[in-house]
């Protein structure tokens, strides 16, 4: 399975982010999956990719040319796909993904996962979408999505493919249950 992971090019202020994202990468490799991510060497993106690569797993990076020009790409990837811009990058990462995970990240991570959420709600995508709700990081987004339902602006049916997972065990369970359906 190709697991597309969205996350930041910063490390964040919580040191558990780095250890937790490295565990996610090791889990991706151990289960025979391929990581699809933004291609950067920096921040949590680099930690994730290096953890998969260190275990010998395949990593596909998708990076726009302007980031390549700045030297942000990680060397040694199994495959580096260079796109013209961020819009093409997002489309390629969705095209390649069989499952989508948003690790805690910044505005770019939020933009990327909300595109996946929108495609799920419009039934243009049929794949698990998991927000890695580490230490409640995505609680406010969960509340907003619920408010959309309460106000009649969305529905539980439209949001059925959106999942929140507090830890790796919950992610594993969600992906296993999806594989069995």
PDB file of N, CA, C and O in Angstrom, residues 128-157:
ATOM      1  N   UNK A 128      -8.842   5.507   3.062  1.00  0.00           N
ATOM      2  CA  UNK A 128      -8.862   6.005   4.435  1.00  0.00           C
ATOM      3  C   UNK A 128      -8.113   7.328   4.574  1.00  0.00           C
ATOM      4  O   UNK A 128      -7.035   7.499   4.001  1.00  0.00           O
ATOM      5  N   UNK A 129      -8.715   8.234   5.316  1.00  0.00           N
ATOM      6  CA  UNK A 129      -8.125   9.538   5.622  1.00  0.00           C
ATOM      7  C   UNK A 129      -8.024   9.622   7.136  1.00  0.00           C
ATOM      8  O   UNK A 129      -9.046   9.648   7.824  1.00  0.00           O
ATOM      9  N   UNK A 130      -6.790   9.647   7.640  1.00  0.00           N
ATOM     10  CA  UNK A 130      -6.565   9.587   9.083  1.00  0.00           C
ATOM     11  C   UNK A 130      -5.812  10.833   9.531  1.00  0.00           C
ATOM     12  O   UNK A 130      -4.744  11.148   9.007  1.00  0.00           O
ATOM     13  N   UNK A 131      -6.383  11.516  10.498  1.00  0.00           N
ATOM     14  CA  UNK A 131      -5.696  12.632  11.135  1.00  0.00           C
ATOM     15  C   UNK A 131      -5.040  12.084  12.391  1.00  0.00           C
ATOM     16  O   UNK A 131      -5.731  11.582  13.276  1.00  0.00           O
ATOM     17  N   UNK A 132      -3.718  12.125  12.427  1.00  0.00           N
ATOM     18  CA  UNK A 132      -2.961  11.602  13.559  1.00  0.00           C
ATOM     19  C   UNK A 132      -3.090  12.631  14.686  1.00  0.00           C
ATOM     20  O   UNK A 132      -2.364  13.610  14.742  1.00  0.00           O
ATOM     21  N   UNK A 133      -4.032  12.378  15.565  1.00  0.00           N
ATOM     22  CA  UNK A 133      -4.438  13.318  16.608  1.00  0.00           C
ATOM     23  C   UNK A 133      -3.552  13.184  17.843  1.00  0.00           C
ATOM     24  O   UNK A 133      -4.044  13.040  18.966  1.00  0.00           O
ATOM     25  N   UNK A 134      -2.261  13.250  17.629  1.00  0.00           N
ATOM     26  CA  UNK A 134      -1.275  13.092  18.688  1.00  0.00           C
ATOM     27  C   UNK A 134      -1.475  14.161  19.756  1.00  0.00           C
ATOM     28  O   UNK A 134      -1.470  15.357  19.452  1.00  0.00           O
ATOM     29  N   UNK A 135      -1.687  13.733  20.991  1.00  0.00           N
ATOM     30  CA  UNK A 135      -1.901  14.649  22.117  1.00  0.00           C
ATOM     31  C   UNK A 135      -3.009  15.664  21.844  1.00  0.00           C
ATOM     32  O   UNK A 135      -2.938  16.817  22.282  1.00  0.00           O
ATOM     33  N   UNK A 136      -4.024  15.242  21.082  1.00  0.00           N
ATOM     34  CA  UNK A 136      -5.169  16.105  20.810  1.00  0.00           C
ATOM     35  C   UNK A 136      -4.926  17.203  19.789  1.00  0.00           C
ATOM     36  O   UNK A 136      -5.693  18.162  19.703  1.00  0.00           O
ATOM     37  N   UNK A 137      -3.882  17.049  18.980  1.00  0.00           N
ATOM     38  CA  UNK A 137      -3.506  18.102  18.026  1.00  0.00           C
ATOM     39  C   UNK A 137      -4.670  18.505  17.117  1.00  0.00           C
ATOM     40  O   UNK A 137      -4.840  19.686  16.814  1.00  0.00           O
ATOM     41  N   UNK A 138      -5.447  17.550  16.657  1.00  0.00           N
ATOM     42  CA  UNK A 138      -6.531  17.852  15.710  1.00  0.00           C
ATOM     43  C   UNK A 138      -7.905  17.938  16.374  1.00  0.00           C
ATOM     44  O   UNK A 138      -8.922  17.900  15.682  1.00  0.00           O
ATOM     45  N   UNK A 139      -7.956  18.091  17.700  1.00  0.00           N
ATOM     46  CA  UNK A 139      -9.246  18.193  18.383  1.00  0.00           C
ATOM     47  C   UNK A 139     -10.092  19.355  17.866  1.00  0.00           C
ATOM     48  O   UNK A 139     -11.304  19.225  17.713  1.00  0.00           O
ATOM     49  N   UNK A 140      -9.473  20.496  17.599  1.00  0.00           N
ATOM     50  CA  UNK A 140     -10.248  21.653  17.133  1.00  0.00           C
ATOM     51  C   UNK A 140     -10.804  21.411  15.728  1.00  0.00           C
ATOM     52  O   UNK A 140     -11.911  21.851  15.416  1.00  0.00           O
ATOM     53  N   UNK A 141     -10.070  20.692  14.886  1.00  0.00           N
ATOM     54  CA  UNK A 141     -10.587  20.355  13.560  1.00  0.00           C
ATOM     55  C   UNK A 141     -11.738  19.364  13.682  1.00  0.00           C
ATOM     56  O   UNK A 141     -12.749  19.485  12.980  1.00  0.00           O
ATOM     57  N   UNK A 142     -11.607  18.406  14.595  1.00  0.00           N
ATOM     58  CA  UNK A 142     -12.685  17.451  14.840  1.00  0.00           C
ATOM     59  C   UNK A 142     -13.952  18.194  15.287  1.00  0.00           C
ATOM     60  O   UNK A 142     -15.050  17.911  14.809  1.00  0.00           O
ATOM     61  N   UNK A 143     -13.781  19.178  16.171  1.00  0.00           N
ATOM     62  CA  UNK A 143     -14.918  19.970  16.648  1.00  0.00           C
ATOM     63  C   UNK A 143     -15.537  20.776  15.497  1.00  0.00           C
ATOM     64  O   UNK A 143     -16.769  20.870  15.397  1.00  0.00           O
ATOM     65  N   UNK A 144     -14.707  21.330  14.632  1.00  0.00           N
ATOM     66  CA  UNK A 144     -15.216  22.095  13.490  1.00  0.00           C
ATOM     67  C   UNK A 144     -15.999  21.199  12.534  1.00  0.00           C
ATOM     68  O   UNK A 144     -17.090  21.572  12.070  1.00  0.00           O
ATOM     69  N   UNK A 145     -15.483  20.030  12.246  1.00  0.00           N
ATOM     70  CA  UNK A 145     -16.201  19.100  11.365  1.00  0.00           C
ATOM     71  C   UNK A 145     -17.545  18.699  11.976  1.00  0.00           C
ATOM     72  O   UNK A 145     -18.560  18.618  11.273  1.00  0.00           O
ATOM     73  N   UNK A 146     -17.573  18.492  13.285  1.00  0.00           N
ATOM     74  CA  UNK A 146     -18.821  18.175  13.969  1.00  0.00           C
ATOM     75  C   UNK A 146     -19.789  19.358  13.910  1.00  0.00           C
ATOM     76  O   UNK A 146     -20.999  19.180  13.703  1.00  0.00           O
ATOM     77  N   UNK A 147     -19.280  20.565  14.068  1.00  0.00           N
ATOM     78  CA  UNK A 147     -20.112  21.769  13.988  1.00  0.00           C
ATOM     79  C   UNK A 147     -20.741  21.905  12.598  1.00  0.00           C
ATOM     80  O   UNK A 147     -21.895  22.321  12.472  1.00  0.00           O
ATOM     81  N   UNK A 148     -19.998  21.538  11.568  1.00  0.00           N
ATOM     82  CA  UNK A 148     -20.540  21.557  10.202  1.00  0.00           C
ATOM     83  C   UNK A 148     -21.758  20.641  10.101  1.00  0.00           C
ATOM     84  O   UNK A 148     -22.744  20.987   9.450  1.00  0.00           O
ATOM     85  N   UNK A 149     -21.674  19.480  10.727  1.00  0.00           N
ATOM     86  CA  UNK A 149     -22.800  18.537  10.722  1.00  0.00           C
ATOM     87  C   UNK A 149     -23.964  19.117  11.516  1.00  0.00           C
ATOM     88  O   UNK A 149     -25.114  19.122  11.052  1.00  0.00           O
ATOM     89  N   UNK A 150     -23.663  19.646  12.708  1.00  0.00           N
ATOM     90  CA  UNK A 150     -24.717  20.212  13.569  1.00  0.00           C
ATOM     91  C   UNK A 150     -25.454  21.365  12.890  1.00  0.00           C
ATOM     92  O   UNK A 150     -26.661  21.531  13.080  1.00  0.00           O
ATOM     93  N   UNK A 151     -24.743  22.141  12.089  1.00  0.00           N
ATOM     94  CA  UNK A 151     -25.344  23.302  11.408  1.00  0.00           C
ATOM     95  C   UNK A 151     -25.956  22.935  10.058  1.00  0.00           C
ATOM     96  O   UNK A 151     -26.415  23.806   9.321  1.00  0.00           O
ATOM     97  N   UNK A 152     -25.923  21.646   9.709  1.00  0.00           N
ATOM     98  CA  UNK A 152     -26.508  21.212   8.450  1.00  0.00           C
ATOM     99  C   UNK A 152     -25.697  21.581   7.221  1.00  0.00           C
ATOM    100  O   UNK A 152     -26.206  21.595   6.109  1.00  0.00           O
ATOM    101  N   UNK A 153     -24.416  21.874   7.420  1.00  0.00           N
ATOM    102  CA  UNK A 153     -23.545  22.251   6.302  1.00  0.00           C
ATOM    103  C   UNK A 153     -22.742  21.073   5.771  1.00  0.00           C
ATOM    104  O   UNK A 153     -22.065  21.180   4.756  1.00  0.00           O
ATOM    105  N   UNK A 154     -22.800  19.966   6.471  1.00  0.00           N
ATOM    106  CA  UNK A 154     -22.169  18.721   6.064  1.00  0.00           C
ATOM    107  C   UNK A 154     -23.026  17.617   6.668  1.00  0.00           C
ATOM    108  O   UNK A 154     -24.062  17.886   7.268  1.00  0.00           O
ATOM    109  N   UNK A 155     -22.592  16.376   6.497  1.00  0.00           N
ATOM    110  CA  UNK A 155     -23.345  15.265   7.080  1.00  0.00           C
ATOM    111  C   UNK A 155     -22.376  14.185   7.537  1.00  0.00           C
ATOM    112  O   UNK A 155     -21.233  14.123   7.070  1.00  0.00           O
ATOM    113  N   UNK A 156     -22.869  13.351   8.437  1.00  0.00           N
ATOM    114  CA  UNK A 156     -22.049  12.229   8.898  1.00  0.00           C
ATOM    115  C   UNK A 156     -21.677  11.334   7.723  1.00  0.00           C
ATOM    116  O   UNK A 156     -20.568  10.804   7.664  1.00  0.00           O
ATOM    117  N   UNK A 157     -22.592  11.170   6.782  1.00  0.00           N
ATOM    118  CA  UNK A 157     -22.304  10.348   5.598  1.00  0.00           C
ATOM    119  C   UNK A 157     -21.159  10.943   4.785  1.00  0.00           C
ATOM    120  O   UNK A 157     -20.270  10.228   4.353  1.00  0.00           O
TER     121      UNK A 157
END
